CSV table of C-alpha atoms in Angstrom, one decimal:
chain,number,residue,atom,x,y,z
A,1,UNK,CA,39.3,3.7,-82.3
A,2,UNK,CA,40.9,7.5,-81.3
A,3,UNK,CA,44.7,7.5,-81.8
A,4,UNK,CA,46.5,10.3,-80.2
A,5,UNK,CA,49.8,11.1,-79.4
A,6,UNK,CA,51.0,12.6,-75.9
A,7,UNK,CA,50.2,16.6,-76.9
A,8,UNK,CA,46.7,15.2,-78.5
A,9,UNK,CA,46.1,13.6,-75.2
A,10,UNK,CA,47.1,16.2,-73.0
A,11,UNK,CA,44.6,18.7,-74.8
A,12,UNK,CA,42.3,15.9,-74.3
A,13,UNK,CA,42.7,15.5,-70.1
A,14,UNK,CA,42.4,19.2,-70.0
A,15,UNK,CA,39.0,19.4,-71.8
A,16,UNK,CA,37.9,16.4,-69.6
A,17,UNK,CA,37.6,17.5,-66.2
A,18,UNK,CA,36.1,14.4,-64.4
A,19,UNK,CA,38.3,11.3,-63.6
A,20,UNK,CA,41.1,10.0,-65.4
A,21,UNK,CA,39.3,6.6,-65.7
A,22,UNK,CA,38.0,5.2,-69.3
A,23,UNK,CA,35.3,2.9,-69.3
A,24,UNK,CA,34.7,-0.6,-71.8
A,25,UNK,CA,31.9,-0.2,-74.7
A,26,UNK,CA,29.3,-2.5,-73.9
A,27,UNK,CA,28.4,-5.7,-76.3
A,28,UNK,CA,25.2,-7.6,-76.5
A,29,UNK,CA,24.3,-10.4,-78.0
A,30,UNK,CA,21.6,-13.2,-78.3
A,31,UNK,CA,22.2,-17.1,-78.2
A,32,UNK,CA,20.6,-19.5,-80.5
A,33,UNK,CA,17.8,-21.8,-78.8
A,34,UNK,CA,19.4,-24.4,-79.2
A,35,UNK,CA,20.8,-27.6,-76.8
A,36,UNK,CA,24.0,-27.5,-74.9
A,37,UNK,CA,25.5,-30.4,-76.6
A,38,UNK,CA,24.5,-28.4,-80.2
A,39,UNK,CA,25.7,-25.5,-79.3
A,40,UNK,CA,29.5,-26.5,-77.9
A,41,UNK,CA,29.5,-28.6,-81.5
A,42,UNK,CA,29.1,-25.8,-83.0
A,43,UNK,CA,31.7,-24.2,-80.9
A,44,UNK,CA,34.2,-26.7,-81.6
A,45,UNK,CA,33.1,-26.1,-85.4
A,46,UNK,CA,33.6,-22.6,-85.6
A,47,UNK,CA,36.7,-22.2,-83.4
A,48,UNK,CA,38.2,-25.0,-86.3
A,49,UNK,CA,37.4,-22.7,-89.2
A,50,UNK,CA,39.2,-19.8,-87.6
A,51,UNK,CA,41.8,-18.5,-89.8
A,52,UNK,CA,45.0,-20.4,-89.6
A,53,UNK,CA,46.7,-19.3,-87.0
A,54,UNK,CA,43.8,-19.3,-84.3
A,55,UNK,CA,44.6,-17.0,-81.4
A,56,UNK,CA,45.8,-17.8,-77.9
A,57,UNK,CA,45.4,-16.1,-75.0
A,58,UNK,CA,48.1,-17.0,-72.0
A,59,UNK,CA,48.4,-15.7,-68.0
A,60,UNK,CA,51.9,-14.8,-68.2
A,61,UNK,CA,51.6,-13.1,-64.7
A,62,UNK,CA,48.8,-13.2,-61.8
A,63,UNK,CA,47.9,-10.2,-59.0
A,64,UNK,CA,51.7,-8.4,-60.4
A,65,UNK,CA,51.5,-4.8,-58.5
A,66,UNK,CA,54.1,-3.2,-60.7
A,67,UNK,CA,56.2,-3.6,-64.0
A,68,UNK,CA,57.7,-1.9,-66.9
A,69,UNK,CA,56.8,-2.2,-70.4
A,70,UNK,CA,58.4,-1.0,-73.4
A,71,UNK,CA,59.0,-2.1,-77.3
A,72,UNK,CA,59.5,-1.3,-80.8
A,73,UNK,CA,57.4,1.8,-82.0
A,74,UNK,CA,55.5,1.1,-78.5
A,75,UNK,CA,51.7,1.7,-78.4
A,76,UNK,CA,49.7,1.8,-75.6
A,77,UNK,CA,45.5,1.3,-75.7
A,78,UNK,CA,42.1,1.2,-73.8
A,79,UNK,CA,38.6,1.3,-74.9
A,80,UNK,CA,38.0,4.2,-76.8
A,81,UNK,CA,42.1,5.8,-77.1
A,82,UNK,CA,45.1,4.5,-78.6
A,83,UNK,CA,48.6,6.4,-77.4
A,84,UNK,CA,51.7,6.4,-79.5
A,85,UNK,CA,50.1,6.7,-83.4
A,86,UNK,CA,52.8,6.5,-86.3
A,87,UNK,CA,55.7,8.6,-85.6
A,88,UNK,CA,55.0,9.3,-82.1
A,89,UNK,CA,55.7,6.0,-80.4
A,90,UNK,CA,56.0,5.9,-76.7
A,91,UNK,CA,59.4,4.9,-74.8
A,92,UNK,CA,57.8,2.9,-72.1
A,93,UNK,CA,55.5,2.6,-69.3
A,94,UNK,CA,55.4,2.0,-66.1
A,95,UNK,CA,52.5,0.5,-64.4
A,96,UNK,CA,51.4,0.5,-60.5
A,97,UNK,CA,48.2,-1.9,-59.7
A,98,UNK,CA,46.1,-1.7,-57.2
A,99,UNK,CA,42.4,-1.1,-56.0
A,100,UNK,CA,41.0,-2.2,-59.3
A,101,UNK,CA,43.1,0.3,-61.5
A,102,UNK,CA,45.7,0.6,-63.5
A,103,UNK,CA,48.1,4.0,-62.7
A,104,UNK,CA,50.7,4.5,-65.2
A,105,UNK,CA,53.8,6.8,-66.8
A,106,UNK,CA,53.8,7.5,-70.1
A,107,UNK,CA,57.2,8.0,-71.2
A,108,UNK,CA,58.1,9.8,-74.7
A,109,UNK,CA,61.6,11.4,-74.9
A,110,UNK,CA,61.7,14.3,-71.8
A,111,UNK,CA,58.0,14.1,-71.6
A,112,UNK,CA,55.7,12.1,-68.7
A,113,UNK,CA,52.3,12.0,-68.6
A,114,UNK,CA,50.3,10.3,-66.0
A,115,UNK,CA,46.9,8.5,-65.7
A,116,UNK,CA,45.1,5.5,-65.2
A,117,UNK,CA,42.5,3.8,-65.6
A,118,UNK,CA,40.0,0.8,-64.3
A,119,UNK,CA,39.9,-1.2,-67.6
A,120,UNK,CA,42.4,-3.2,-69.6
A,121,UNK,CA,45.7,-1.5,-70.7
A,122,UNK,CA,46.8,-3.2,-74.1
A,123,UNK,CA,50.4,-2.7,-75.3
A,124,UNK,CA,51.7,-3.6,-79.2
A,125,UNK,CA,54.2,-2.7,-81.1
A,126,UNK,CA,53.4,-1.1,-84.6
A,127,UNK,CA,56.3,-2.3,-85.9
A,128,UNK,CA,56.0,-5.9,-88.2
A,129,UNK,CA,57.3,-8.4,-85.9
A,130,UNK,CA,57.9,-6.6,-83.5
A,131,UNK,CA,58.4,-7.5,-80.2
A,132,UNK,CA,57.5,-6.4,-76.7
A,133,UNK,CA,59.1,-6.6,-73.0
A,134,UNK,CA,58.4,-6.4,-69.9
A,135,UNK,CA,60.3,-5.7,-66.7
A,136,UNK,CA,63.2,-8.3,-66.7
A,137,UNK,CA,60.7,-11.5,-67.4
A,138,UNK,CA,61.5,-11.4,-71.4
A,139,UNK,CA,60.1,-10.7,-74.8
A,140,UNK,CA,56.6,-11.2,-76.4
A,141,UNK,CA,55.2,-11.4,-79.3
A,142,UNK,CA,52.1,-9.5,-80.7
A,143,UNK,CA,50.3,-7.7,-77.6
A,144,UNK,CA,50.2,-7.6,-73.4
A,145,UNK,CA,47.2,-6.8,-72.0
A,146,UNK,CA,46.9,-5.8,-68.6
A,147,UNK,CA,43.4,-6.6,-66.5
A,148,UNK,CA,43.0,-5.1,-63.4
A,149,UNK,CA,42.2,-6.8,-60.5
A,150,UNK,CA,41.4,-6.2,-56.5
A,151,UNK,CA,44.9,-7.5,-55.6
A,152,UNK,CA,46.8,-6.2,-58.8
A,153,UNK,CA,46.7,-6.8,-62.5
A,154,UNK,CA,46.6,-10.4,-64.2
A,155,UNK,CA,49.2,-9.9,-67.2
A,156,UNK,CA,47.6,-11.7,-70.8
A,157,UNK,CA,50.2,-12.3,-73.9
A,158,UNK,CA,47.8,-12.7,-77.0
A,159,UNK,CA,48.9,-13.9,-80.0
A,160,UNK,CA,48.8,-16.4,-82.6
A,161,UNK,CA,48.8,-20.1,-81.7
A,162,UNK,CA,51.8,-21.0,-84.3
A,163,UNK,CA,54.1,-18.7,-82.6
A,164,UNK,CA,52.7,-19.8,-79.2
A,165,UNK,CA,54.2,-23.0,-80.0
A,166,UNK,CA,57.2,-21.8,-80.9
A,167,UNK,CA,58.2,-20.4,-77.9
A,168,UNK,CA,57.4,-23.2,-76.1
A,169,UNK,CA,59.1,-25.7,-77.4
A,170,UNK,CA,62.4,-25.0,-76.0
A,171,UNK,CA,61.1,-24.2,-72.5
A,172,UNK,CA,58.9,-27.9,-72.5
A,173,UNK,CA,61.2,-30.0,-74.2
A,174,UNK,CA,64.2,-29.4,-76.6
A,175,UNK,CA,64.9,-28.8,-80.6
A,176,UNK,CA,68.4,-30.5,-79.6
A,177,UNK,CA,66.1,-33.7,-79.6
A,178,UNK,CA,65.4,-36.1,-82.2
A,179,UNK,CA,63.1,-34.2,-85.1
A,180,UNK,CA,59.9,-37.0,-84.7
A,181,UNK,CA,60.0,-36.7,-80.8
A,182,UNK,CA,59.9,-33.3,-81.1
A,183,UNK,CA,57.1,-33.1,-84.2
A,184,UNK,CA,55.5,-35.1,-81.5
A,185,UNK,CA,55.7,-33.4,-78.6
A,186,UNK,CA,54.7,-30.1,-80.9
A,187,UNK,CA,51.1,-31.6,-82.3
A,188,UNK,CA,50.3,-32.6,-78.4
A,189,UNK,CA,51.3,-29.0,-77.7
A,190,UNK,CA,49.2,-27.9,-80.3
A,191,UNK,CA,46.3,-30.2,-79.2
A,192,UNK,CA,46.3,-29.4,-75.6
A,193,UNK,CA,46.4,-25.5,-76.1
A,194,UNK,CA,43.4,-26.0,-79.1
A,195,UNK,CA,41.3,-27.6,-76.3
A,196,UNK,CA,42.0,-24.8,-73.6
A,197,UNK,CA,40.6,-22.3,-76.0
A,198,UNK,CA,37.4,-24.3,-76.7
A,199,UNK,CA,37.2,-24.9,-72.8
A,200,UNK,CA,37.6,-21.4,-72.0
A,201,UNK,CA,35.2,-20.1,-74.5
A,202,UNK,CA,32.7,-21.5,-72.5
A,203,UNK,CA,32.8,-19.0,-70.0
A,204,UNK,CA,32.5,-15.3,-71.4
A,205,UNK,CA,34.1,-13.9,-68.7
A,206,UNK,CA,37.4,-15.2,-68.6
A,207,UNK,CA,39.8,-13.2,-70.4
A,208,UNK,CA,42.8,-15.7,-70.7
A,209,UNK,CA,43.0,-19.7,-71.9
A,210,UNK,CA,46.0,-20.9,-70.7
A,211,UNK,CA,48.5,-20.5,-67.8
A,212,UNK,CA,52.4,-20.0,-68.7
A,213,UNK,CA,53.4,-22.8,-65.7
A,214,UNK,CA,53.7,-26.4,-65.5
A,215,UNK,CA,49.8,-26.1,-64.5
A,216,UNK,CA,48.8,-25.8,-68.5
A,217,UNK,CA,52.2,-25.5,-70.5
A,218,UNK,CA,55.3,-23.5,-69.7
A,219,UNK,CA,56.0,-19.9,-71.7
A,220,UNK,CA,58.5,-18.1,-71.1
A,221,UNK,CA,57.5,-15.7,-73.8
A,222,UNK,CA,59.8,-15.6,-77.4
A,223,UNK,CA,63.1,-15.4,-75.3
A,224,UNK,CA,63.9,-19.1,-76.4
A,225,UNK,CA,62.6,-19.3,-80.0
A,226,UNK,CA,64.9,-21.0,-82.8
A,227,UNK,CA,65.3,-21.8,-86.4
A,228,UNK,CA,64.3,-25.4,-85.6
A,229,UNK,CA,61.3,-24.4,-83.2
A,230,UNK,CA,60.1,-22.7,-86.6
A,231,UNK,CA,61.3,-25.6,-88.3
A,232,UNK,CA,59.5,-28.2,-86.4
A,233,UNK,CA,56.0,-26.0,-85.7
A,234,UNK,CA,55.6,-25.1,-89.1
A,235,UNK,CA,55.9,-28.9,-90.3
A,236,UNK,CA,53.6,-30.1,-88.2
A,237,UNK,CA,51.1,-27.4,-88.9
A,238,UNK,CA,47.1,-28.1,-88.3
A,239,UNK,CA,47.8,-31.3,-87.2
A,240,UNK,CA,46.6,-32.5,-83.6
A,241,UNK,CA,45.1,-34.8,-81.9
A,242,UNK,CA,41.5,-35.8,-81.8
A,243,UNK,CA,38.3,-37.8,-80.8
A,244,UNK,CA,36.0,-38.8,-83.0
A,245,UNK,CA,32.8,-37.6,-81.1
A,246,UNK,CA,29.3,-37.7,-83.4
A,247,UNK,CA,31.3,-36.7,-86.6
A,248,UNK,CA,32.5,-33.6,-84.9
A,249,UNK,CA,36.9,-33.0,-84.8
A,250,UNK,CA,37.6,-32.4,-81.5
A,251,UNK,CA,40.8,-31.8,-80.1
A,252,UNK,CA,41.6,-33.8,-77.2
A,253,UNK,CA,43.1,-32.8,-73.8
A,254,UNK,CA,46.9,-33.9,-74.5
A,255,UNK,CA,48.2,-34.0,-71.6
A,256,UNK,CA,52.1,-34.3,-71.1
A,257,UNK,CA,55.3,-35.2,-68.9
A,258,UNK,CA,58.9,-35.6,-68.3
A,259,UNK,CA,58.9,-39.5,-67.4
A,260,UNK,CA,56.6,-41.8,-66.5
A,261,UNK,CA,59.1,-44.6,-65.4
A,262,UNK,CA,57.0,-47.3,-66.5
A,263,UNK,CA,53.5,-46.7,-67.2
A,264,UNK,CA,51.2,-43.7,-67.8
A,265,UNK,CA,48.2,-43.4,-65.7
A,266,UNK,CA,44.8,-42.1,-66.9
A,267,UNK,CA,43.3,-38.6,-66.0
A,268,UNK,CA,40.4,-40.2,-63.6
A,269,UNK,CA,42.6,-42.0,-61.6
A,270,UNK,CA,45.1,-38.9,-61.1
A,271,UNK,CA,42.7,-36.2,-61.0
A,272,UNK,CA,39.3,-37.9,-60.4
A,273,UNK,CA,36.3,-38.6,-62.5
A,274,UNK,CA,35.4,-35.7,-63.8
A,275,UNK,CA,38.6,-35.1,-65.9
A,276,UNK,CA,38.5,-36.2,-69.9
A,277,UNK,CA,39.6,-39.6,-70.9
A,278,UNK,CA,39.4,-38.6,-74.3
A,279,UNK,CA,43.3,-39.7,-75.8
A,280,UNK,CA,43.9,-41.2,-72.8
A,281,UNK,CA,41.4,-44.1,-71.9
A,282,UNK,CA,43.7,-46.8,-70.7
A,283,UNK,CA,47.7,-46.7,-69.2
A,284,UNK,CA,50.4,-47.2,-71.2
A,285,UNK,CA,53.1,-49.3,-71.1
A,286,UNK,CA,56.7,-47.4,-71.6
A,287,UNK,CA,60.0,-49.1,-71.4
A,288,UNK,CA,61.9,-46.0,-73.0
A,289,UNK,CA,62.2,-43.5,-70.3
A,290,UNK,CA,65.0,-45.8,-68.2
A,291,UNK,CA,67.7,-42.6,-69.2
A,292,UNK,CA,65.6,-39.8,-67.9
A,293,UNK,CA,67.4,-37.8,-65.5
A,294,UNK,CA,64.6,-37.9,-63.3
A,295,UNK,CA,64.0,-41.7,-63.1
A,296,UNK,CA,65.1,-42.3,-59.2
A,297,UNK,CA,65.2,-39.4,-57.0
A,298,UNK,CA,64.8,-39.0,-53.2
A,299,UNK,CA,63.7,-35.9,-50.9
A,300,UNK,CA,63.8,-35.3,-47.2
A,301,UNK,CA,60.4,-33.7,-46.0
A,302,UNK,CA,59.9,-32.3,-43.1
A,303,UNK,CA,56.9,-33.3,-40.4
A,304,UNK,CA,55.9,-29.7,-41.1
A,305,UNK,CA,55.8,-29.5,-44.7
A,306,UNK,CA,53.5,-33.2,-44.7
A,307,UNK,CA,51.1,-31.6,-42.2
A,308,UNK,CA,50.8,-27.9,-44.2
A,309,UNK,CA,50.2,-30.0,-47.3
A,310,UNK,CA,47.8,-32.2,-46.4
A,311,UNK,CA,45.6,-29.1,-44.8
A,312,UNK,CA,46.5,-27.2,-48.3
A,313,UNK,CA,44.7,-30.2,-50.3
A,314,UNK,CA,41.9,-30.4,-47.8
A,315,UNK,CA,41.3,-27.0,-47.4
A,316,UNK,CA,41.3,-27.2,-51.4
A,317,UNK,CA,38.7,-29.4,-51.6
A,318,UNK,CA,40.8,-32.3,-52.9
A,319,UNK,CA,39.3,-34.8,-51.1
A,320,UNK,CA,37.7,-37.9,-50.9
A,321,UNK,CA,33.9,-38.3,-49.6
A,322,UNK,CA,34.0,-39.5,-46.6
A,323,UNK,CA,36.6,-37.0,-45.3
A,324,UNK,CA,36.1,-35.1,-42.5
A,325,UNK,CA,37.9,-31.8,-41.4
A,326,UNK,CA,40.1,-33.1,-39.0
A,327,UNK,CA,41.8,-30.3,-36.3
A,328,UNK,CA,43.6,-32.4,-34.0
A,329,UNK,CA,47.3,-33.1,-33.8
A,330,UNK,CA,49.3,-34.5,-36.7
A,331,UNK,CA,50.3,-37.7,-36.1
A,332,UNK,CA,51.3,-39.0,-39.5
A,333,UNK,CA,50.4,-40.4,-43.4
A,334,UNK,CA,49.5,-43.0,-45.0
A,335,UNK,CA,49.5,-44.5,-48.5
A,336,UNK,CA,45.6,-45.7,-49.5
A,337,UNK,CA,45.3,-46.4,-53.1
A,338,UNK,CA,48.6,-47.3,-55.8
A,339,UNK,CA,48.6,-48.7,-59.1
A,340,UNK,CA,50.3,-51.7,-60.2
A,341,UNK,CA,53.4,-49.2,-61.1
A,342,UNK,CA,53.5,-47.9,-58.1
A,343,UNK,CA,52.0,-44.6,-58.5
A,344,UNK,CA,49.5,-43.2,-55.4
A,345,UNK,CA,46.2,-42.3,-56.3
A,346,UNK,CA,45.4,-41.2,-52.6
A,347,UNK,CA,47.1,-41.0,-49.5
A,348,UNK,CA,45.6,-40.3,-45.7
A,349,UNK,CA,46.7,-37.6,-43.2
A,350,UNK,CA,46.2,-38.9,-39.8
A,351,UNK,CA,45.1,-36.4,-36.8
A,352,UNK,CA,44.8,-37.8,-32.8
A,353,UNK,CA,41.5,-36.1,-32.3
A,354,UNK,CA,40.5,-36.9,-28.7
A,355,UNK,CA,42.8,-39.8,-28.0
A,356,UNK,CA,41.4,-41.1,-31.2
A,357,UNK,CA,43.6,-41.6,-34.8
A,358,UNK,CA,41.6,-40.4,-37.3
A,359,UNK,CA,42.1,-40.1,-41.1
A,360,UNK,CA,41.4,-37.5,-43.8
A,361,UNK,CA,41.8,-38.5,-47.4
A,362,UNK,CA,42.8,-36.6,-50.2
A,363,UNK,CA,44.2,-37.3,-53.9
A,364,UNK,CA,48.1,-37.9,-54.1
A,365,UNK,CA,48.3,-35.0,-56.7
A,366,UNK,CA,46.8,-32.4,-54.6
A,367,UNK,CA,49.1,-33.6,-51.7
A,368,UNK,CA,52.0,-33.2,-54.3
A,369,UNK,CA,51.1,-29.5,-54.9
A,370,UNK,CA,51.3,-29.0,-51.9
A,371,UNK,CA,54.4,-30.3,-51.2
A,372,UNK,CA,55.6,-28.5,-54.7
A,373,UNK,CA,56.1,-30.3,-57.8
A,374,UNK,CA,59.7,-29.9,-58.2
A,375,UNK,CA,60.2,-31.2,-54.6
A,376,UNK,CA,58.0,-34.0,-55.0
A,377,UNK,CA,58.5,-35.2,-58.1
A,378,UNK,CA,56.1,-37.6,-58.9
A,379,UNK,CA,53.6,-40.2,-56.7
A,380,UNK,CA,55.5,-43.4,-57.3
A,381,UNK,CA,57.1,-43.0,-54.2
A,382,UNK,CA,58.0,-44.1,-50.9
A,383,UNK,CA,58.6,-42.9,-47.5
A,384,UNK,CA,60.7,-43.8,-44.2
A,385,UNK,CA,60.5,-41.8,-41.0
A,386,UNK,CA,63.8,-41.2,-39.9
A,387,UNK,CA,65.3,-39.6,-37.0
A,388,UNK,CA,66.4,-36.0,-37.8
A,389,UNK,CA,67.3,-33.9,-34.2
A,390,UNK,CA,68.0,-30.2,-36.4
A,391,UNK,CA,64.5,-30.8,-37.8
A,392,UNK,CA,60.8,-29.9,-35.9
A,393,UNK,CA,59.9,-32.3,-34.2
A,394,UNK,CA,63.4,-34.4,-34.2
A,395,UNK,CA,61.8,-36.1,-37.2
A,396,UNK,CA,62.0,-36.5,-40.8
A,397,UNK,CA,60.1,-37.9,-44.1
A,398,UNK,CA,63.0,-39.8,-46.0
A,399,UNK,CA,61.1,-39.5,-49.9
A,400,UNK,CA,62.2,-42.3,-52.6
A,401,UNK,CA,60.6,-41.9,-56.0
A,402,UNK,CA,60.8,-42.9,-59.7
A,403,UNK,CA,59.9,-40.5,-62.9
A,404,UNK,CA,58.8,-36.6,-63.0
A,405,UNK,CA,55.4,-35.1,-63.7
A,406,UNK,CA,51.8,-36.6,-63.5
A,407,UNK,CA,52.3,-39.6,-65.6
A,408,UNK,CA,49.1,-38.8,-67.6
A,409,UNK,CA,49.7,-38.4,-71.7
A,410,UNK,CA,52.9,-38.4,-73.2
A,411,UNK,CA,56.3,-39.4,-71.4
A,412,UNK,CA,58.5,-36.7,-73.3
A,413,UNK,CA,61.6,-38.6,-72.3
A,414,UNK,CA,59.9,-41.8,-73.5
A,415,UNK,CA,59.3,-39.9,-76.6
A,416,UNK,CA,62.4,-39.2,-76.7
A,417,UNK,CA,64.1,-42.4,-77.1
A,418,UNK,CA,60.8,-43.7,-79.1
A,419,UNK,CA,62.7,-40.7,-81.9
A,420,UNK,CA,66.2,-42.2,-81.7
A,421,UNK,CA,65.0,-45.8,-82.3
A,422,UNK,CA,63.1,-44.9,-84.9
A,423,UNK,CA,60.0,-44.1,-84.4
A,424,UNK,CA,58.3,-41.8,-86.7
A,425,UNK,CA,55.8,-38.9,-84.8
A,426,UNK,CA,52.6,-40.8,-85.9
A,427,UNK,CA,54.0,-44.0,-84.1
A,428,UNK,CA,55.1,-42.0,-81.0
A,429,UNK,CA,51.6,-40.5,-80.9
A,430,UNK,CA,49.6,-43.7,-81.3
A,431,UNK,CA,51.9,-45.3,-78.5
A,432,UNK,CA,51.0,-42.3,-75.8
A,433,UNK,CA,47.2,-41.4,-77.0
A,434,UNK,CA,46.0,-45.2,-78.2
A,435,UNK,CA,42.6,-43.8,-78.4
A,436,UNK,CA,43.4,-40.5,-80.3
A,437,UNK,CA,43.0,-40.0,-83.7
A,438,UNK,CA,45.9,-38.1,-86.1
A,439,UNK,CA,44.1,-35.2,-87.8
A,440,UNK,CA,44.4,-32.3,-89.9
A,441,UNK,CA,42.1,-29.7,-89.0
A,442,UNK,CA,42.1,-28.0,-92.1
């Protein structure tokens, strides 16, 4: 790898008369003939003899347009050049995205230098824990990469799995909480992100393994790290959850929420069959989640907001087979499928479609997204229609539910309480995964 500073790289554009655009070196390699099941064992095998601190790879932003990066003895790089070398670090950058490239500033004291380029833009700081930041969304650790994209740049923090964890702990639960709830809570973080990585090195061409939302685990970056984060990550350290699957460790997909106000649910019955019951074969039974702040809540929907939300999860696929694509007028919902704790697996739109009511199912969960998770808390709920004259229509969705999140995995506030009773982390564990397996990975 070239490392220049800014006058090396000026003499540099000036020799190079085509376009300011640097291309990616090209990598080949051949696969083993060997089965599919073989070969993601030995996946799973390798990824667990990684060095200790395994690397993660998280979406901190999607299709951004433009931002501002800068750091401590800031260093920029593509394929092929590295800007800001040892005594020459750059102040910041700022980045425009669009078209499929990446058009920057270079700024070093009074100089600025502009380029850009169509492949990925990777920032560091040379500096031993040193940190990075980005526009006003935080700090992070270890390195940003940008990737370009058609409708802007998808933003990548990489860095090592430990500190990962230690950044989230604060932003998915709290170190104010008792120390085995939140050992707990940190070896299902741990386990859930571990399985992410396997899953995503499946595909060779995604460049990320985990989201920084509520759709994988939230991240806000090292803006909320602590002594007892540290604390409580480095205790727990290589352990996680897994299943015991033809003598292979494999990490399970340890799925987590805020309150299940009752009773989990498994991952089939809230996402359908194709999801992993590994962890998570049966519901469980939780009578510690009665203090959660989210345990009764209400909303008032509009008949607008239930009819773009039932068209969001259709037109998402999310749908049962016998649906059909229904264009008529809506008319109203319907509850089809709820567990014995209340919680809706499906629900039906209905559409008068010449003079005819007709139905179009789709999963609870997709409807929920649609609605928005913080609105819609859960799917234990129920509705009312109620008379509303200031809203479309003159008509409302009075919403009355119990417990926050999807209800699969661990109920964080159950855990929680399980901590202050008692509990110790293996217990709390084995009470939210029963089919899980406590294991050190190395």
């Amino acid at each position: 790898m070239t490392r220049l500073g800014l006058c090396g790289l000026m003499i540099a554009i000036l020799l190079n008369s085509g376009p300011s655009s640097w291309a990616a070196p090209q990598q080949l390699f051949s696969m083993p003939r060997i089965g599919l099941s073989e070969f993601i064992a030995k996946i799973r095998q390798d990824l667990l003899r990684q060095p200790l601190d395994p690397q993660v790879r998280i979406r901190i932003a999607q299709n951004m347009t433009q931002a501002s990066f800068s750091g401590e003895q800031l260093v920029v790089s593509t394929p092929g050049i590295t800007l800001g070398r040892a005594g020459e670090a750059l102040d910041s950058v700022d980045v425009t995205c669009r078209d499929g490239k990446i058009l920057m500033v270079l700024r070093q004291g009074s100089a600025k230098i502009p380029l850009s380029t169509q492949s990925p833009l990777t920032f560091e700081s040379s500096k031993s824990q040193g940190k990075l930041s980005m526009s006003a969304s935080g700090l992070f650790r270890e390195k940003l990469t940008l990737h370009p994209t058609q409708s802007g740049c998808d933003l990548i923090n990489t860095l090592d799995l430990e500190k990962y964890l230690i950044g989230l702990v604060n932003a998915e639960f709290s170190t104010q909480w008792n120390e085995e709830a939140v050992g707990a809570q940190v070896i299902a973080a741990r386990t859930y992100a571990l399985f992410r990585v396997q899953e995503a090195s499946l595909d060779s061409d995604r460049y990320f393994d985990l989201e920084s939302t509520v759709k994988d685990q939230v991240y806000p970056g090292a803006g909320k790290e602590d002594d007892v984060a540290q604390r409580s990550v480095e205790r727990t350290r290589s352990w996680i959850l897994s299943a015991s699957q033809t003598g292979v460790v494999s990490p399970v997909q340890a799925f987590y929420h805020s309150t299940c106000a009752g009773m989990t649910q498994t991952p089939q019955k809230v996402w359908g069959p194709s999801r992993s019951s590994a962890g998570n074969k049966v519901p469980v039974r939780c009578s510690f989640c009665a203090n959660s702040p989210q345990i009764r809540w209400e909303v008032e929907l509009t008949l607008n907001e239930v009819e773009a939300a039932l068209k969001q999860a259709e037109a998402l696929k999310q749908v049962s087979s016998n649906s059909q694509n229904q264009s008529g007028k809506f008319v109203g919902i319907r509850v089809l499928e709820r567990d014995i704790n209340g919680r809706v697996s499906r629900v039906a739109g209905q559409w008068m479609v010449n003079g005819r009511v007709r139905e179009t199912p789709v999963l609870a969960t997709a409807f929920r997204d649609g609605i928005g998770s913080q609105r819609l808390k859960s799917t234990i709920f129920e509705w009312q229609l109620i008379r509303r004259p200031s809203a479309p229509g003159g008509m409302s969705y009075l919403v009355s539910g119990r417990g926050y999140g999807h209800g699969v995995g661990m109920c964080q506030w159950g855990a929680k309480t399980m901590g202050e009773k008692g509990f110790s982390m293996a217990s709390i564990l084995k009470h939210y995964y029963p089919s899980a397996i406590l294991t050190r990975i190395r």
